[in-house]
JSON list of C-alpha atoms in Angstrom, two decimals:
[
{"chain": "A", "resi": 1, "resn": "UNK", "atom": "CA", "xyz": [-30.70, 21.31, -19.23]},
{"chain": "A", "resi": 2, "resn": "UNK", "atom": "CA", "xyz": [-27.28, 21.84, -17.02]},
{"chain": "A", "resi": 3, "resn": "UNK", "atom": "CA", "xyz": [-26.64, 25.05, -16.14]},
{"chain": "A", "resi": 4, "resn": "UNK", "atom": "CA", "xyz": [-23.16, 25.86, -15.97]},
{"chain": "A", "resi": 5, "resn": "UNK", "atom": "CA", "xyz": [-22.49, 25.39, -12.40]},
{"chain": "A", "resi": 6, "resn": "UNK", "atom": "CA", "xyz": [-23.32, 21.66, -12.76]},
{"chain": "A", "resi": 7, "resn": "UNK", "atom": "CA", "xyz": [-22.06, 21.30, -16.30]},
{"chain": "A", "resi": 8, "resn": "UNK", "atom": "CA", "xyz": [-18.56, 22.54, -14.85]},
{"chain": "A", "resi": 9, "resn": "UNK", "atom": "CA", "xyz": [-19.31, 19.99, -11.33]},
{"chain": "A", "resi": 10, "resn": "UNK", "atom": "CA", "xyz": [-19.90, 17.19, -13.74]},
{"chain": "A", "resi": 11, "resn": "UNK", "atom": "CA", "xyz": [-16.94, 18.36, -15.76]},
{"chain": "A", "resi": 12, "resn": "UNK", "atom": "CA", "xyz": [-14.13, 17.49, -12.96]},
{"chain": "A", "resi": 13, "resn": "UNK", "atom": "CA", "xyz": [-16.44, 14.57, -11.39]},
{"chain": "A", "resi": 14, "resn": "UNK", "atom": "CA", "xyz": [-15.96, 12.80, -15.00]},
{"chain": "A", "resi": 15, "resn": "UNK", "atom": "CA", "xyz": [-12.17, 14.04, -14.61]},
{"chain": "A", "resi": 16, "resn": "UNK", "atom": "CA", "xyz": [-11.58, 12.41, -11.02]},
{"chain": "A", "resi": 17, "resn": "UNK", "atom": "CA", "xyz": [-12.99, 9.24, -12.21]},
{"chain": "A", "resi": 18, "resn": "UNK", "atom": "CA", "xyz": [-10.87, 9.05, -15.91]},
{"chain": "A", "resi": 19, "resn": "UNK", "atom": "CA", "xyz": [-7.55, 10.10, -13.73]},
{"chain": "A", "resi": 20, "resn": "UNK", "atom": "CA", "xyz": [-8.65, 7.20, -11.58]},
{"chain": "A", "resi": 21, "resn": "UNK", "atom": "CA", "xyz": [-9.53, 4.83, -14.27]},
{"chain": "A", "resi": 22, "resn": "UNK", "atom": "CA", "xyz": [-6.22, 5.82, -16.26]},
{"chain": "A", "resi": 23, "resn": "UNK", "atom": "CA", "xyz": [-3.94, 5.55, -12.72]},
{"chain": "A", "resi": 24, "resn": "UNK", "atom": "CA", "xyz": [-5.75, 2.18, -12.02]},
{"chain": "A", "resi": 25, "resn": "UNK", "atom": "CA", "xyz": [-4.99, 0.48, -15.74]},
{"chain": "A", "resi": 26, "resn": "UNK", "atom": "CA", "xyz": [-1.94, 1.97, -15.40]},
{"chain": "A", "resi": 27, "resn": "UNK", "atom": "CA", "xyz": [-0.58, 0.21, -11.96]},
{"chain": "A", "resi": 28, "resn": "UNK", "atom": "CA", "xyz": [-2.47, -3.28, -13.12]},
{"chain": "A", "resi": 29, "resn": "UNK", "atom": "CA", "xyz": [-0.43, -3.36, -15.91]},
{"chain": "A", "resi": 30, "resn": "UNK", "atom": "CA", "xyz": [2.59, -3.31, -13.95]},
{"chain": "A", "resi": 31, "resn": "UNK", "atom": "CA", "xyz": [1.37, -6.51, -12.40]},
{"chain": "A", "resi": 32, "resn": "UNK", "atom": "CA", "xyz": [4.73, -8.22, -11.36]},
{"chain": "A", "resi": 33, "resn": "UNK", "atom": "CA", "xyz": [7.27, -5.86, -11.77]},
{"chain": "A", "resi": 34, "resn": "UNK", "atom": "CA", "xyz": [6.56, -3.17, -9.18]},
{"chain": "A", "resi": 35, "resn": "UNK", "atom": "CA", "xyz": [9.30, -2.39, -6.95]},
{"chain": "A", "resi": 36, "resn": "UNK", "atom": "CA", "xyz": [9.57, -3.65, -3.33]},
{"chain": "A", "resi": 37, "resn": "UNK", "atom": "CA", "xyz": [8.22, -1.70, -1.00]},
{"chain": "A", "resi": 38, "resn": "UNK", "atom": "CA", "xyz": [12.13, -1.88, 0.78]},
{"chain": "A", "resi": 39, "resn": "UNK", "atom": "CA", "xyz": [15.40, -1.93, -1.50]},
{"chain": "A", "resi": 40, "resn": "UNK", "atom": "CA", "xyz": [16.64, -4.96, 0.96]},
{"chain": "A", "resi": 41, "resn": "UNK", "atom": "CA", "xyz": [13.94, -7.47, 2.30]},
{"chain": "A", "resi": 42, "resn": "UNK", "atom": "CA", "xyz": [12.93, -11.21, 2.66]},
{"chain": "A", "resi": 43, "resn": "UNK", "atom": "CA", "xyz": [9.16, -12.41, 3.04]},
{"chain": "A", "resi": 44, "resn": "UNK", "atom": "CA", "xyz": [8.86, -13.95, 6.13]},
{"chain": "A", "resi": 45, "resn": "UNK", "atom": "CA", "xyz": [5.43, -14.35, 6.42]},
{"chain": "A", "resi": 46, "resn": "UNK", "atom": "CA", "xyz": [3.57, -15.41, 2.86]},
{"chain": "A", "resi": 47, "resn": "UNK", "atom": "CA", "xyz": [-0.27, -13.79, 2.29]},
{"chain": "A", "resi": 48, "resn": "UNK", "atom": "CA", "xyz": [-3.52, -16.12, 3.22]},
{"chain": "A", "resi": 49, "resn": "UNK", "atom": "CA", "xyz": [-4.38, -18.75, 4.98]},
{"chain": "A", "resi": 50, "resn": "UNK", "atom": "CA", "xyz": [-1.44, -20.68, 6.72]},
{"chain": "A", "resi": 51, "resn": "UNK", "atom": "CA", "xyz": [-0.63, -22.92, 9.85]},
{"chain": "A", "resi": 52, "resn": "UNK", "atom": "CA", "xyz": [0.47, -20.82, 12.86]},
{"chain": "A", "resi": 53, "resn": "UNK", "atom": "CA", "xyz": [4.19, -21.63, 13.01]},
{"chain": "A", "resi": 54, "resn": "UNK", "atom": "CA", "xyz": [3.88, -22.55, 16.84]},
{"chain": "A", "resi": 55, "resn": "UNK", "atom": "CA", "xyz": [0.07, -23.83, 18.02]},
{"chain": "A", "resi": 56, "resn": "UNK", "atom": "CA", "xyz": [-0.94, -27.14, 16.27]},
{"chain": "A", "resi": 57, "resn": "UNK", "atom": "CA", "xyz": [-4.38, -27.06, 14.37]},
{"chain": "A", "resi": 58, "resn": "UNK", "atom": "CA", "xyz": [-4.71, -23.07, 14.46]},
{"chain": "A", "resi": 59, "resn": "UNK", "atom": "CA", "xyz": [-4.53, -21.58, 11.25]},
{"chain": "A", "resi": 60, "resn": "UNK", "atom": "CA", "xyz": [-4.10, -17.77, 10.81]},
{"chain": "A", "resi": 61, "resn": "UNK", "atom": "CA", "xyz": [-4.98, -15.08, 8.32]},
{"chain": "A", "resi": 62, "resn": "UNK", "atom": "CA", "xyz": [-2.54, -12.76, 6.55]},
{"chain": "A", "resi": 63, "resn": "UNK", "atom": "CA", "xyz": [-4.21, -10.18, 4.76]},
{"chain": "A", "resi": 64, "resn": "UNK", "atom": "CA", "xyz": [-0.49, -9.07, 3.06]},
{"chain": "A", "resi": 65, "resn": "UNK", "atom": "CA", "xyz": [2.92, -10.18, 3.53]},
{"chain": "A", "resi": 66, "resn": "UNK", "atom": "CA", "xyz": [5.61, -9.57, 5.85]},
{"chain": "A", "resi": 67, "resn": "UNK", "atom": "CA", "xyz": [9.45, -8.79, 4.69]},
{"chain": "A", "resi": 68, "resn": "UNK", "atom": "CA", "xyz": [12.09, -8.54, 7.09]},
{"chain": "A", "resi": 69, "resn": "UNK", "atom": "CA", "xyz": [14.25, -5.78, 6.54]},
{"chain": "A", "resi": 70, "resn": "UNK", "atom": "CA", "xyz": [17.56, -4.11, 7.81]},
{"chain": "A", "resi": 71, "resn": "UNK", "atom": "CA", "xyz": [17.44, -1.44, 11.18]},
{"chain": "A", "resi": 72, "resn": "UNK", "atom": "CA", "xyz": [16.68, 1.75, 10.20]},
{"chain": "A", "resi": 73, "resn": "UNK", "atom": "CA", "xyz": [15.40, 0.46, 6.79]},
{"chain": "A", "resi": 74, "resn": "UNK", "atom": "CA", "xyz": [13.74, 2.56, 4.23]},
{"chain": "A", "resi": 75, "resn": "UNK", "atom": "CA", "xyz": [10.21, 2.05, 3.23]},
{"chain": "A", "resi": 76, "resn": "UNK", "atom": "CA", "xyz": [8.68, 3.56, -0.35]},
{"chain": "A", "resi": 77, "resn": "UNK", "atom": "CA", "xyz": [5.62, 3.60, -2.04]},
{"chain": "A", "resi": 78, "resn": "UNK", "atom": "CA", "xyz": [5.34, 1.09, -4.91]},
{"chain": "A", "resi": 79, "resn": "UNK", "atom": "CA", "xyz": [3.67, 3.46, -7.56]},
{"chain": "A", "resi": 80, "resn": "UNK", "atom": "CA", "xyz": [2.73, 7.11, -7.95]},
{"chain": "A", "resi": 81, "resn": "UNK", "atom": "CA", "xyz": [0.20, 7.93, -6.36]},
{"chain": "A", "resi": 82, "resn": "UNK", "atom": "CA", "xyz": [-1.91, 9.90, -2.84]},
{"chain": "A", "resi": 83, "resn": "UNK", "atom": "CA", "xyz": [-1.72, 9.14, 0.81]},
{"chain": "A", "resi": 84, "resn": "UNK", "atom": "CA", "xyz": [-4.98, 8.46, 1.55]},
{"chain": "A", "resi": 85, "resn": "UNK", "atom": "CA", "xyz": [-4.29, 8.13, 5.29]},
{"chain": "A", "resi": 86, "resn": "UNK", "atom": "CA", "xyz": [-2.28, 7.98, 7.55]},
{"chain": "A", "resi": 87, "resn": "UNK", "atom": "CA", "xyz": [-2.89, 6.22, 11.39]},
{"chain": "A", "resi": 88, "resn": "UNK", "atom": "CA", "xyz": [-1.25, 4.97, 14.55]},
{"chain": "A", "resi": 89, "resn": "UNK", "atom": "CA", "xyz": [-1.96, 1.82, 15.95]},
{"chain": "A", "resi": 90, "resn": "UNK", "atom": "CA", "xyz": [-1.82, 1.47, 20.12]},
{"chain": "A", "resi": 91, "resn": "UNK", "atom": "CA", "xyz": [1.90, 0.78, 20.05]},
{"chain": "A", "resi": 92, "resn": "UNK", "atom": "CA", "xyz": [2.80, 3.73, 18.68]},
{"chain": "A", "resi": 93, "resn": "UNK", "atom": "CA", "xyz": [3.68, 2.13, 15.35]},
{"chain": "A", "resi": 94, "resn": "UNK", "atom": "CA", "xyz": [2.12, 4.02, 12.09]},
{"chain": "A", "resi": 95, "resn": "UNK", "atom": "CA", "xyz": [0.42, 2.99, 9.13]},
{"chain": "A", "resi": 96, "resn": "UNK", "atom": "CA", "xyz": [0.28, 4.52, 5.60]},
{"chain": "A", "resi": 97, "resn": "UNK", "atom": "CA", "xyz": [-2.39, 3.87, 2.68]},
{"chain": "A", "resi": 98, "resn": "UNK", "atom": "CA", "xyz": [-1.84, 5.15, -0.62]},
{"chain": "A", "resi": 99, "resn": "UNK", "atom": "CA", "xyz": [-4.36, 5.09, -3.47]},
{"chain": "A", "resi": 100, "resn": "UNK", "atom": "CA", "xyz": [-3.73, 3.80, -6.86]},
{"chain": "A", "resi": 101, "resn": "UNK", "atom": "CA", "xyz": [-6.77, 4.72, -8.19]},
{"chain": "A", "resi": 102, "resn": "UNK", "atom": "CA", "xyz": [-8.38, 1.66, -7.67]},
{"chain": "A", "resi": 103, "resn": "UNK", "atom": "CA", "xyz": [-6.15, -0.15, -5.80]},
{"chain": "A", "resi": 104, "resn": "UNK", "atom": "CA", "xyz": [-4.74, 0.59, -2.18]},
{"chain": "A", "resi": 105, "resn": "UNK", "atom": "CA", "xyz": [-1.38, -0.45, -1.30]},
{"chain": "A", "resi": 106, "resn": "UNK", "atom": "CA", "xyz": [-0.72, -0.68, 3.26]},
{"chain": "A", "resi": 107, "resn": "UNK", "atom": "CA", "xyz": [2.76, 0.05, 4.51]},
{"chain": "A", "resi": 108, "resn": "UNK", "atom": "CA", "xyz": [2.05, -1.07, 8.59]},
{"chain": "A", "resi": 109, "resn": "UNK", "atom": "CA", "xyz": [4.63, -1.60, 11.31]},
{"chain": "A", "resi": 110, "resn": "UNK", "atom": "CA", "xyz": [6.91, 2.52, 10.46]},
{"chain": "A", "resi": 111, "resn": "UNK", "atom": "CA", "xyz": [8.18, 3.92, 13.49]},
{"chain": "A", "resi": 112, "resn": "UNK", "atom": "CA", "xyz": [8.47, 7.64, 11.43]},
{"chain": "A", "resi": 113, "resn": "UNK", "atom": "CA", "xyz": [6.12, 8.81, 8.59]},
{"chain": "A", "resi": 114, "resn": "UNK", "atom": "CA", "xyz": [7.76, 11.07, 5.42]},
{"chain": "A", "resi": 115, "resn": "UNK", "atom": "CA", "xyz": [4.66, 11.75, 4.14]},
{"chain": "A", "resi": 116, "resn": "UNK", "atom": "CA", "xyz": [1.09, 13.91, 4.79]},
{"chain": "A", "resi": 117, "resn": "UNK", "atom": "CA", "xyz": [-2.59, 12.71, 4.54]},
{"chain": "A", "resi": 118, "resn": "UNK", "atom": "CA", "xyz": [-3.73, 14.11, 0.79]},
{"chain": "A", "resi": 119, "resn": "UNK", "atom": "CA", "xyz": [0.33, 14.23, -0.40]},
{"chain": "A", "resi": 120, "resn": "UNK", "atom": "CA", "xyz": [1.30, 12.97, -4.44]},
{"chain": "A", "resi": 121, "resn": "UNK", "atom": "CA", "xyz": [3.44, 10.36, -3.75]},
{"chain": "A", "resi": 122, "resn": "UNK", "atom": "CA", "xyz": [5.75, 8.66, -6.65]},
{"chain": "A", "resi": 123, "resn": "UNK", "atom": "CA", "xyz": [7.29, 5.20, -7.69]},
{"chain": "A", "resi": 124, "resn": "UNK", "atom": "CA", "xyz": [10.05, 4.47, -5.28]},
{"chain": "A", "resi": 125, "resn": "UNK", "atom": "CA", "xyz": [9.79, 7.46, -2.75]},
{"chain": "A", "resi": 126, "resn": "UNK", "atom": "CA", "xyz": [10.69, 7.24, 0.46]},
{"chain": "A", "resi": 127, "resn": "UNK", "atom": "CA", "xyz": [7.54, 7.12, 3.25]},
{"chain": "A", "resi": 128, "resn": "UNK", "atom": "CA", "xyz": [9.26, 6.18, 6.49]},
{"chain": "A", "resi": 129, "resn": "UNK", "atom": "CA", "xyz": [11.22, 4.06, 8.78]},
{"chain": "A", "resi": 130, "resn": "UNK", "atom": "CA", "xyz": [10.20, 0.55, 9.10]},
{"chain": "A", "resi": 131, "resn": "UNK", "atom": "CA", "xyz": [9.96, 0.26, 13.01]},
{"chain": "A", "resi": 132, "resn": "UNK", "atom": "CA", "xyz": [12.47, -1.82, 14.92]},
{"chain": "A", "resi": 133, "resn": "UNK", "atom": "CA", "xyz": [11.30, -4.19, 17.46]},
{"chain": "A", "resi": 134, "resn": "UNK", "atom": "CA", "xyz": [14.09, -3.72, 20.47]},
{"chain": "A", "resi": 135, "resn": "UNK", "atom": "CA", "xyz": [12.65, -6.70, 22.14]},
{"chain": "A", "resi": 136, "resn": "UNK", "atom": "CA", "xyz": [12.55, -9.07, 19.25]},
{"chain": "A", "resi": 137, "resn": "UNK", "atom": "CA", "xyz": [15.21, -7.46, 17.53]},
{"chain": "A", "resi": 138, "resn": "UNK", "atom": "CA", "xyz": [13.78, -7.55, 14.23]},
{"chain": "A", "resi": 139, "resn": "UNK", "atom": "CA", "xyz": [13.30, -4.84, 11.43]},
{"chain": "A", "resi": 140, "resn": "UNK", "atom": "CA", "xyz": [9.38, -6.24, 9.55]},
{"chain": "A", "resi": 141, "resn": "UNK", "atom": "CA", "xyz": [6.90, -4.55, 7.71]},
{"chain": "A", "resi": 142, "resn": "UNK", "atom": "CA", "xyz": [3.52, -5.78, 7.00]},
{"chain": "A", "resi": 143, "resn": "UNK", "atom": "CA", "xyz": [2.50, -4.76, 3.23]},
{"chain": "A", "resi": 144, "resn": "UNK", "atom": "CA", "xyz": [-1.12, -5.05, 2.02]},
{"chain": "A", "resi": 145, "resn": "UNK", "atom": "CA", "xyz": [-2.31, -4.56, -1.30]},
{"chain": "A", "resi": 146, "resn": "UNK", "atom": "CA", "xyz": [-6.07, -4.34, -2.35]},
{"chain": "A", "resi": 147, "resn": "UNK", "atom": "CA", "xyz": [-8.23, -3.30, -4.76]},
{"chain": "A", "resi": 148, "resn": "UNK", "atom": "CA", "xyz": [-11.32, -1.81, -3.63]},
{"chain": "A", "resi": 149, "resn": "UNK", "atom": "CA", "xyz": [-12.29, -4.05, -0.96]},
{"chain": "A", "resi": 150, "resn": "UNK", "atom": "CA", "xyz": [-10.93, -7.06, -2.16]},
{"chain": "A", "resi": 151, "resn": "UNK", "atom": "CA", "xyz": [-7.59, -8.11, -0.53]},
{"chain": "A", "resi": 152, "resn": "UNK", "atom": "CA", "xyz": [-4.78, -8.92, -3.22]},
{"chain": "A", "resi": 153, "resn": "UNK", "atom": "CA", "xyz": [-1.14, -11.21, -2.79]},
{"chain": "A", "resi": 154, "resn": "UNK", "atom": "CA", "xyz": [1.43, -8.63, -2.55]},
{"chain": "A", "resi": 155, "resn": "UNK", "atom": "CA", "xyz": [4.07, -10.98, -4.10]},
{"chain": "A", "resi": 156, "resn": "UNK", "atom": "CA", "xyz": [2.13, -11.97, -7.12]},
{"chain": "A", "resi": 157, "resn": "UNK", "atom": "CA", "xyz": [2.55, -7.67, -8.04]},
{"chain": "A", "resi": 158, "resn": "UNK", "atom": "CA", "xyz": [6.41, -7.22, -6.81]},
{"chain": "A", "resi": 159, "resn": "UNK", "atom": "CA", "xyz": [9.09, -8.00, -9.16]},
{"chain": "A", "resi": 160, "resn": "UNK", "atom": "CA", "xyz": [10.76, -11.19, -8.38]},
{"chain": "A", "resi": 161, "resn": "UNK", "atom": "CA", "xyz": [13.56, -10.90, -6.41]}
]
């Protein structure tokens, strides 16, 4: 028998995991029309395996997809949901996750953050500032999208463009 300290524990543990479940069917059946993570933006780097553009017989490993953008550009979260975390890498650049229930999408390469570790997030709002690289001149993000631990091809859950 439960007393009613663990009946009411068991009672939001079976809550977190239906909100989850419900939030997860919810983004996979968007599958292919979710917004861009940028309103302006062209892939220039597709997700998987691929030749390395420059050194003959290297391959290399792209665990999302990169989209050039405009300076200054706008980045948003694809779907409602929590930043999960937040980080910056050793260039100073930042990183946000945000959970989907299930799934994880990875907004890498924002000079400034909008958003707080544990924040509701929704479709379309604005997260940060894709960084611009003064030396390259060029305005990218790298986007990620998994689900669990399994990585996932960004474009195959944007809407075309």
């Amino acid at each position: 028998f439960f007393n009613f300290e663990e009946n009411l524990r068991f009672s939001l543990l079976n809550s977190i995991i239906l909100s989850r479940i419900k939030l997860s069917n919810s983004f996979s059946a968007n599958k292919g029309s979710l917004p861009w993570p940028v309103s302006k933006g062209l892939v220039i780097s597709k997700f998987g395996k691929q030749k390395h553009p420059v050194l003959a017989g290297v391959n290399i490993e792209n665990n999302g997809i990169e989209i050039a953008t405009e300076s200054q550009g706008v980045c948003r979260s694809i779907f409602d949901g929590n930043v999960s975390s937040i980080l910056t890498m050793p260039n100073g650049t930042k990183v946000v996750m945000i959970r989907h229930g299930e799934y994880i999408s990875v907004y890498s390469n924002l000079g400034d953050v909008f958003v707080e570790k544990g924040q509701k997030v929704e479709t379309k709002e604005n997260i940060g500032i894709v960084y611009t690289s003064h030396k390259e001149g060029t305005t990218v993000i790298d986007f990620q999208l998994w689900k669990s631990s399994q990585k996932l091809n960004p474009q195959l859950w944007l809407m075309k463009k």
